[in-house]
Coordinates of C-alpha atoms and ligand atoms in Angstrom, one line a residue:
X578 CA -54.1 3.2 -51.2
X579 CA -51.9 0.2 -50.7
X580 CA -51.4 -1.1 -47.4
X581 CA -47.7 0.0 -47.0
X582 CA -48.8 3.7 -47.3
X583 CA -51.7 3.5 -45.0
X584 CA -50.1 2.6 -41.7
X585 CA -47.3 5.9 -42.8
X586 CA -49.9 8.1 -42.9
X587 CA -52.0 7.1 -39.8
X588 CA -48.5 7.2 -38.3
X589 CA -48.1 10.3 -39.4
X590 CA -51.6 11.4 -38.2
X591 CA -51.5 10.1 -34.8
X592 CA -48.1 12.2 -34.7
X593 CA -50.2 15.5 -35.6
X594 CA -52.8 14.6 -32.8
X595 CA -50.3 13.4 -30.0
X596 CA -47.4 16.1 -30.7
X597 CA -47.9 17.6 -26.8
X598 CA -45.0 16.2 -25.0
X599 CA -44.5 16.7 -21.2
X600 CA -40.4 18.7 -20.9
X601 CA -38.3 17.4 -18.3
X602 CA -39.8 19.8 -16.1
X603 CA -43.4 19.4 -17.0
X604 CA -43.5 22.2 -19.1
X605 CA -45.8 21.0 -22.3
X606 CA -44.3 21.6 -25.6
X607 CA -46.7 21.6 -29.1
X608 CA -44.1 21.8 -32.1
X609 CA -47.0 23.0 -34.4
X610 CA -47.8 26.1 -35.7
X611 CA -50.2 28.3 -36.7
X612 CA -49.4 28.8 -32.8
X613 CA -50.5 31.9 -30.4
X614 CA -49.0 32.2 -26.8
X615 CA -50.0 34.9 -24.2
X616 CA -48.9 35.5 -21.0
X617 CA -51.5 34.8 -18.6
X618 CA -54.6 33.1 -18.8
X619 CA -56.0 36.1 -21.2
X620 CA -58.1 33.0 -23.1
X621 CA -60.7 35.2 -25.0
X622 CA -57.5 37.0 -26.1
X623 CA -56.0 34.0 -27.5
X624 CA -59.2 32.9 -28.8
X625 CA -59.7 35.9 -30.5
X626 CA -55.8 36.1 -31.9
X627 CA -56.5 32.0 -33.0
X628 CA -59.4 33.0 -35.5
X629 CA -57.4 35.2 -36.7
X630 CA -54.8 33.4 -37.6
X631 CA -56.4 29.9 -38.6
X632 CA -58.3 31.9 -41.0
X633 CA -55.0 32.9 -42.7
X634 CA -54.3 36.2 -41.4
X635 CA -51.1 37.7 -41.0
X636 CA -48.9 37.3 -37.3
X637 CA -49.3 41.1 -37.5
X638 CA -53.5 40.8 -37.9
X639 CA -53.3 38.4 -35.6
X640 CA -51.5 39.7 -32.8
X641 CA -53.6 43.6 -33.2
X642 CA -57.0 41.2 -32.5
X643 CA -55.6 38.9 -29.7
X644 CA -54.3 42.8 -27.7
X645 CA -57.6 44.2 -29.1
X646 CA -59.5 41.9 -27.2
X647 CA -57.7 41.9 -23.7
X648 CA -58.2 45.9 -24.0
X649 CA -61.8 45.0 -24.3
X650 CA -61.8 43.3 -22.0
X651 CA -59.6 45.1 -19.5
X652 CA -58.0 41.9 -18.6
X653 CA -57.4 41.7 -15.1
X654 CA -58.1 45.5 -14.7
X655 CA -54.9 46.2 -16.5
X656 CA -54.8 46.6 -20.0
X657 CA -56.9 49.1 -21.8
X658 CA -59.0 51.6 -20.2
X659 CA -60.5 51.9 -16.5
X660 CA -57.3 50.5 -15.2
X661 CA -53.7 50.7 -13.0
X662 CA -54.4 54.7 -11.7
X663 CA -51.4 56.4 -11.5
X664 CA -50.7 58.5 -8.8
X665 CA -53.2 61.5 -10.2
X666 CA -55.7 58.8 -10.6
X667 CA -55.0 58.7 -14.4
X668 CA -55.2 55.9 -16.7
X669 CA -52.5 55.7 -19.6
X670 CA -51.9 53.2 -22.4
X671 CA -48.6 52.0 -23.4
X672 CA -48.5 49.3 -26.6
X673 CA -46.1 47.8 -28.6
X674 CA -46.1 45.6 -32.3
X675 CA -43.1 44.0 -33.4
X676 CA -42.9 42.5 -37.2
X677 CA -40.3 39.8 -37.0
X678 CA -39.8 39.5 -40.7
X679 CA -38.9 43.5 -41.3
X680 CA -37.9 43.8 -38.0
X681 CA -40.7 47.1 -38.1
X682 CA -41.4 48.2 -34.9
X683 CA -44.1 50.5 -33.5
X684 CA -45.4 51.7 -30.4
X685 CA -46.8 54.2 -27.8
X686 CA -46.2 55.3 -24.4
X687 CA -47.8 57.3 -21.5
X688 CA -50.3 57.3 -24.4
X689 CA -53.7 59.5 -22.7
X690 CA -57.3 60.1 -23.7
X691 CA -56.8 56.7 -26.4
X692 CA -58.4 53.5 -25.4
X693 CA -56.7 51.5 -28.3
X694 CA -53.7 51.2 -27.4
X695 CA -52.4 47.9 -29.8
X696 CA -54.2 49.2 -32.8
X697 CA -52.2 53.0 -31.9
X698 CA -48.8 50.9 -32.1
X699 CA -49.7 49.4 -35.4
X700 CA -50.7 53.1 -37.3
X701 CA -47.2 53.5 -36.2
X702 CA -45.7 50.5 -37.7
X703 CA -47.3 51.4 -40.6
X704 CA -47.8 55.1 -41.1
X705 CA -44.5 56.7 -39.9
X706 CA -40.7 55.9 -39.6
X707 CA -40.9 56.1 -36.1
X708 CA -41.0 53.4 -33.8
X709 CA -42.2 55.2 -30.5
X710 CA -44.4 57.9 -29.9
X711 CA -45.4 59.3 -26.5
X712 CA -47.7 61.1 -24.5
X713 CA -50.3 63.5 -25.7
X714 CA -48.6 63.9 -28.8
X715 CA -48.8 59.8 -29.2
X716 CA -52.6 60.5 -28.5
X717 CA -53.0 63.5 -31.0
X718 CA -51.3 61.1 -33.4
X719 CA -54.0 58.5 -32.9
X720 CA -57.0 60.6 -32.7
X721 CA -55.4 62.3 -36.6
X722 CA -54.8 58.7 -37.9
X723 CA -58.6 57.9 -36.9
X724 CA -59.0 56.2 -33.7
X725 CA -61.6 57.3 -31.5
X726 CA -61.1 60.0 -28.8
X727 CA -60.2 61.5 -27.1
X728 CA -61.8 59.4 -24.2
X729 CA -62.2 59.3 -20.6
X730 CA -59.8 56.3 -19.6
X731 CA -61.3 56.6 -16.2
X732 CA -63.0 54.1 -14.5
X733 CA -65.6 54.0 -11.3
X734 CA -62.9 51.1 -10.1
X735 CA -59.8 52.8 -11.0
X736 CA -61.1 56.1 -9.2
X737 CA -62.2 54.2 -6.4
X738 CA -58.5 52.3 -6.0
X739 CA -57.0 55.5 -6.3
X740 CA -58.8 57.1 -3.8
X741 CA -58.6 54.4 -1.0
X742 CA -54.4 54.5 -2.3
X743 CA -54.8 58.4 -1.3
X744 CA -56.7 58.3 1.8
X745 CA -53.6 55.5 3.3
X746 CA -51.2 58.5 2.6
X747 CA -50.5 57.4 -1.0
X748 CA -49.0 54.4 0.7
X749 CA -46.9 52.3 -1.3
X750 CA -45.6 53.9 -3.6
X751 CA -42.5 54.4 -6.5
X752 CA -40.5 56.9 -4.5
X753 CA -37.3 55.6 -2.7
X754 CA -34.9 58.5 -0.5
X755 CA -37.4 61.3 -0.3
X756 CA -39.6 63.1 2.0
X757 CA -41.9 62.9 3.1
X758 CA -41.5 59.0 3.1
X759 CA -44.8 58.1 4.8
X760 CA -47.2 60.5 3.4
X761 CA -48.7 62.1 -0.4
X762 CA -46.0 64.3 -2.0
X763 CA -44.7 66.9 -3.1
X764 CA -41.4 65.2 -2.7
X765 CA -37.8 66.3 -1.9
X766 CA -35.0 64.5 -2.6
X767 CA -33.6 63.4 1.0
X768 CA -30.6 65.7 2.5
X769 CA -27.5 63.1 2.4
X770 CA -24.8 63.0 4.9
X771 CA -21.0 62.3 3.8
X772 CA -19.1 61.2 6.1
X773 CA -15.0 60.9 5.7
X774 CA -13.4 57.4 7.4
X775 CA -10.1 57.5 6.8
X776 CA -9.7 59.3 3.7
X777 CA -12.8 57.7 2.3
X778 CA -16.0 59.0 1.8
X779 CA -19.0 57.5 2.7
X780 CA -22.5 58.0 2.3
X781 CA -25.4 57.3 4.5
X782 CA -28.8 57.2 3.4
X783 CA -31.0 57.8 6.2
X784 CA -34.4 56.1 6.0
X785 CA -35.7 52.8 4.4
X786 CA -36.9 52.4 0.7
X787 CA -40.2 50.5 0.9
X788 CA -40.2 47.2 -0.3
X789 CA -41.3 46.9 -4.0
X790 CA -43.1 43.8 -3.8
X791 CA -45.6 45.2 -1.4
X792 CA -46.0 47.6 -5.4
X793 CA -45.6 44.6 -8.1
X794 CA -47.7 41.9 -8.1
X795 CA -50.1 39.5 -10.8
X796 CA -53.1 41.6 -9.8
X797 CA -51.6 45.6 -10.1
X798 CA -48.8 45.1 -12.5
X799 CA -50.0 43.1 -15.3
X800 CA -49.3 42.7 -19.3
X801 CA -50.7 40.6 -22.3
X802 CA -47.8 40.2 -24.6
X803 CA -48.8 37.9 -27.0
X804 CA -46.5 35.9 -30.1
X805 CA -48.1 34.6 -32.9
X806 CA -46.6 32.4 -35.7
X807 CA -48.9 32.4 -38.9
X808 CA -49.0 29.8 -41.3
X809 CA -46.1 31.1 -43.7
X810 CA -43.9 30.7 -40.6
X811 CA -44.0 34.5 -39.9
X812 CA -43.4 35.7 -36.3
X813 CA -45.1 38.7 -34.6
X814 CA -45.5 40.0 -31.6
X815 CA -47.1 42.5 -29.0
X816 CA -48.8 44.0 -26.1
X817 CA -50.5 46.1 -24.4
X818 CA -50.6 47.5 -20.7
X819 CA -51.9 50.1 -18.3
X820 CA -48.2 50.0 -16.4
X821 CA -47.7 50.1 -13.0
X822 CA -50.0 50.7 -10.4
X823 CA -49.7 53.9 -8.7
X824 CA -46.5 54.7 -10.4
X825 CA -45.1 58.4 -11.0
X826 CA -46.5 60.0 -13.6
X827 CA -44.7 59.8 -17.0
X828 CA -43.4 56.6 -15.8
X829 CA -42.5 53.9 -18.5
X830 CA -42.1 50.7 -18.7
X831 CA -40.8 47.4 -20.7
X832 CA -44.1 47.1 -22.5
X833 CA -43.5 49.2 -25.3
X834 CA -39.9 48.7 -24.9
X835 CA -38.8 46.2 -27.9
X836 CA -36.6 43.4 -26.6
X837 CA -37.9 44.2 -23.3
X838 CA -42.2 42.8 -22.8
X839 CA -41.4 41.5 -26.5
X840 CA -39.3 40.2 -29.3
X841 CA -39.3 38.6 -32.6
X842 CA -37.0 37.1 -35.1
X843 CA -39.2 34.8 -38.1
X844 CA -35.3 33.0 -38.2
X845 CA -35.0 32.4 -34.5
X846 CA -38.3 32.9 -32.7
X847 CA -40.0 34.9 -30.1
X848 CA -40.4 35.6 -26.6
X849 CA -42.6 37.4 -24.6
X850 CA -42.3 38.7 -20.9
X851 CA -44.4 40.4 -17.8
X852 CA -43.3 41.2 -14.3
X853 CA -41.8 44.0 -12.4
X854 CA -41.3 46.1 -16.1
X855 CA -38.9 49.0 -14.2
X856 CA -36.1 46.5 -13.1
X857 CA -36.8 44.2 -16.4
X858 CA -36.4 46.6 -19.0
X859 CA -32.8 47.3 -17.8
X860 CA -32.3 43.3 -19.1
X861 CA -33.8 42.8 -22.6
X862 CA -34.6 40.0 -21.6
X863 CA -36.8 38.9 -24.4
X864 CA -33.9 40.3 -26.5
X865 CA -31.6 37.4 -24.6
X866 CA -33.7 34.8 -25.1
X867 CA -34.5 35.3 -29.0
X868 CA -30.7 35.8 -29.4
X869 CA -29.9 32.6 -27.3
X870 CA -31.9 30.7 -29.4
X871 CA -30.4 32.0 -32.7
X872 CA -27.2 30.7 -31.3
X873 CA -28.6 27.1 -30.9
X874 CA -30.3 27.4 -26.9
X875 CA -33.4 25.0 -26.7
X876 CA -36.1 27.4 -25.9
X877 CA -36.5 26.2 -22.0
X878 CA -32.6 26.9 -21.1
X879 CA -32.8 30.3 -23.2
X880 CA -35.6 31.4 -20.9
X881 CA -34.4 30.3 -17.9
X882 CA -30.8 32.0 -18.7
X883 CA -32.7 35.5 -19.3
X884 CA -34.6 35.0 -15.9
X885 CA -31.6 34.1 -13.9
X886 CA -29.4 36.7 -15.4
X887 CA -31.8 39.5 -13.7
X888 CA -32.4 37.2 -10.5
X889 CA -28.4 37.3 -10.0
X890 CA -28.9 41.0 -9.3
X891 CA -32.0 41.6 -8.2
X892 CA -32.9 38.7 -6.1
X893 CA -36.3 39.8 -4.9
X894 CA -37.7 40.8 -8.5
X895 CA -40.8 38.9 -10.1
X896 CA -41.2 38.4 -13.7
X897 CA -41.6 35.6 -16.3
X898 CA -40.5 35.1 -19.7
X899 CA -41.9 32.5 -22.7
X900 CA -39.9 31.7 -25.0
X901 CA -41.0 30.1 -28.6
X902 CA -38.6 28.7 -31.5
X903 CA -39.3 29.1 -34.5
X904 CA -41.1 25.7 -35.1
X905 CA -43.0 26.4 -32.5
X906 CA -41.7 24.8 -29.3
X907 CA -42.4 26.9 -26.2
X908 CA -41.0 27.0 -22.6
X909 CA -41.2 29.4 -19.8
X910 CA -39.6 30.4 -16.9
X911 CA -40.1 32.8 -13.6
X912 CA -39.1 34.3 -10.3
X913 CA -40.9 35.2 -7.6
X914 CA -44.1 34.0 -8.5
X915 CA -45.9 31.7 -9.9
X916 CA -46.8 32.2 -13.7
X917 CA -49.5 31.1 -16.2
X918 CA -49.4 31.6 -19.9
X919 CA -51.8 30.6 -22.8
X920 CA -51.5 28.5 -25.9
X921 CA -53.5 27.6 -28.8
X922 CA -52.2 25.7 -31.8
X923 CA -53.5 23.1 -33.9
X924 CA -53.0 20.3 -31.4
X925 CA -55.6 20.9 -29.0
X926 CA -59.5 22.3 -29.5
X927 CA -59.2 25.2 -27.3
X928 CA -56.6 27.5 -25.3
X929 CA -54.6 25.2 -23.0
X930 CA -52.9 26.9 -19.8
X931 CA -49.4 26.1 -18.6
X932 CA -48.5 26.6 -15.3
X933 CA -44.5 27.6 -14.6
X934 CA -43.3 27.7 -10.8
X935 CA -40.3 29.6 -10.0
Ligands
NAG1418 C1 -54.2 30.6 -47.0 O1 -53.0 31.2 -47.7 C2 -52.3 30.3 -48.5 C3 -51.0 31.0 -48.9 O2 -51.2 32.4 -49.2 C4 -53.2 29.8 -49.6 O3 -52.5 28.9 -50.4 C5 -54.4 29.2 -49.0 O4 -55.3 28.8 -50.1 C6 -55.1 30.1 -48.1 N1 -56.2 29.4 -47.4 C7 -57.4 30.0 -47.2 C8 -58.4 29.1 -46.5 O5 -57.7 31.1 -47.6
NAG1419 C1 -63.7 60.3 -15.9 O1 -64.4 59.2 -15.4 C2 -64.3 59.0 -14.0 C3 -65.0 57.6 -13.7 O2 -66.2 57.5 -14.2 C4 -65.0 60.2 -13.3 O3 -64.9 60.0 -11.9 C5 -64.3 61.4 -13.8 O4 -64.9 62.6 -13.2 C6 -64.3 61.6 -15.3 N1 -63.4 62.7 -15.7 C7 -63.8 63.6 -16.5 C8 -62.9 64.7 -16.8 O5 -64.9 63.6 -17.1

């Protein structure tokens, strides 16, 4: 090795081992990929997505083992069984795998009895030309394809939240201009009043909706959605979700809504979302912020742009978005809360958490 070429290469070395730069905003960026991002600190998930993936499996593989794991684990209490009762105390799965070289997707919703949720969206992906499947018949599909059930999603903690949510007069809850308003249902849909000023009709609501954020928060409300970019360069992404706490039975959310929790694009990248799903899903905002960047948006203004674009209507929502180019740069954004998501890539030994204030 001549002496010319040696300083290059350790150059290019030291490049590989310092390629964590600090954003404007303090927002770390690793331009590196194999690369797997999470929402929340859900580090055994990322782990487990990481192995994956550094052993040369596909985005796909990867992101089924990093979901797998946080239903496990029941991360936070809120993703795979035992978790987020709805108001008959029942647990449901909803799940969602996007391909972003295909542009396959597959996924379930309101999915009972089925603990795996991830590995339910996949046989989807794979084993119909469907994209979403629902309910029991989501379930009967999974149980025929050969996952096991059905299964008690139940848990001695999700009964127990459920019942304390019962005995305060199912207080909060989803409803908004019924009655009763402050106790358990059945619900009616409130009488309205019209009144005519001058020619004009207008309508008074009587009551007051209960504030949703006493319903959303990190602890009753919460999704992995993972992205993982393998070493050809492939994009995949996916998550998995009890829903909302307490919500109305058969409600569904952005998680296994594609360009909602979740999207990908190998050309332009991915993004990946949690947060107050009802108000979110009627955004795409992962859809925005992948399409942003395919029009030339760094990733940090793209997901700041999809945030504020629900913020200027709905002032009072939380959620976050991450966005992720396709050479791996990554950048998040919030409101309401603070937020937390996970990386690993080849720059650093282990899971690094970045924090993003709103
Ligand atoms: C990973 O996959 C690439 C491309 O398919 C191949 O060239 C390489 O040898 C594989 N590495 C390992 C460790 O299997
Ligand atoms: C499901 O599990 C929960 C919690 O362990 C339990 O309270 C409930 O009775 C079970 N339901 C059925 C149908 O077995």
């Amino acid at each position: 090795m001549t002496n010319r070429i040696l300083p290059f290469i350790t150059l290019v070395f030291l490049s590989t081992l310092f390629s964590i730069v600090i954003g404007d905003d303090g927002v770390a960026i690793s331009e590196q990929y194999p690369l797997v991002v999470s929402t929340w600190p859900f580090k055994e998930a990322v782990r487990a997505a990481w192995r994956a993936v550094d052993g040369n499996h596909s985005a796909v593989d990867a992101v089924v083992e990093g979901c797998s794991a946080c239903e496990e684990l029941r991360c936070d209490g809120t993703v795979g069984p035992g978790g987020s009762p709805d108001e008959n105390g029942e647990t449901t799965i909803d799940a969602l795998i996007m391909n972003g070289v295909t542009m396959e997707v597959g996924a379930v919703a309101a999915m009972r009895f089925v603990k795996d949720g991830i590995r339910a969206a996949k046989l989807v992906m794979q084993h119909t030309k469907h994209t979403l499947l629902v309910g029991e018949k989501a379930s009967a599909f999974a149980i025929a394809m050969g996952l096991p059930g059905p299964d008690n999603l139940s848990s001695a903690d999700s009964i127990r939240k459920w019942s304390t949510w019962k005995e305060n007069h199912c207080q909060p809850n989803f409803w908004k201009d019924v009655v009763p308003s402050d106790s358990c249902g059945p619900y009616h849909a409130k009488a309205r009043i019209d009144v005519k000023e001058g020619g004009c009709s207008t309508r008074y609501l009587m009551g007051v909706a209960e504030p949703r954020s006493s319903l959303v928060g990190p602890h009753n409300h919460d999704t992995i959605s993972m992205a993982v970019i393998d070493k050809r360069g492939h994009v995949a992404v996916g998550t998995s979700t009890n829903g909302a706490t307490y919500k109305i039975p058969g409600r569904v959310g952005d998680g296994p809504i594609a360009g909602s929790s979740a999207y990908a694009v190998t050309d332009s990248g991915a993004c990946v979302a949690t947060g107050d799903g009802d108000i979110m899903m009627r955004f795409l905002p992962c859809y925005q912020v992948v399409e942003s960047m395919r029009l030339g948006m760094e990733p940090r203004l793209a997901a700041k742009d999809a945030i504020s674009r629900i913020a200027r209507k709905f002032p009072d929502f939380l959620g976050a978005v991450v966005a992720i180019n396709k050479n791996g740069v990554h950048a998040g954004a919030c409101h309401g809360w603070t937020f937390e998501y996970s990386v690993r890539s080849p720059a650093t030994d282990d899971v690094e958490v970045f924090t993003v204030l709103p």
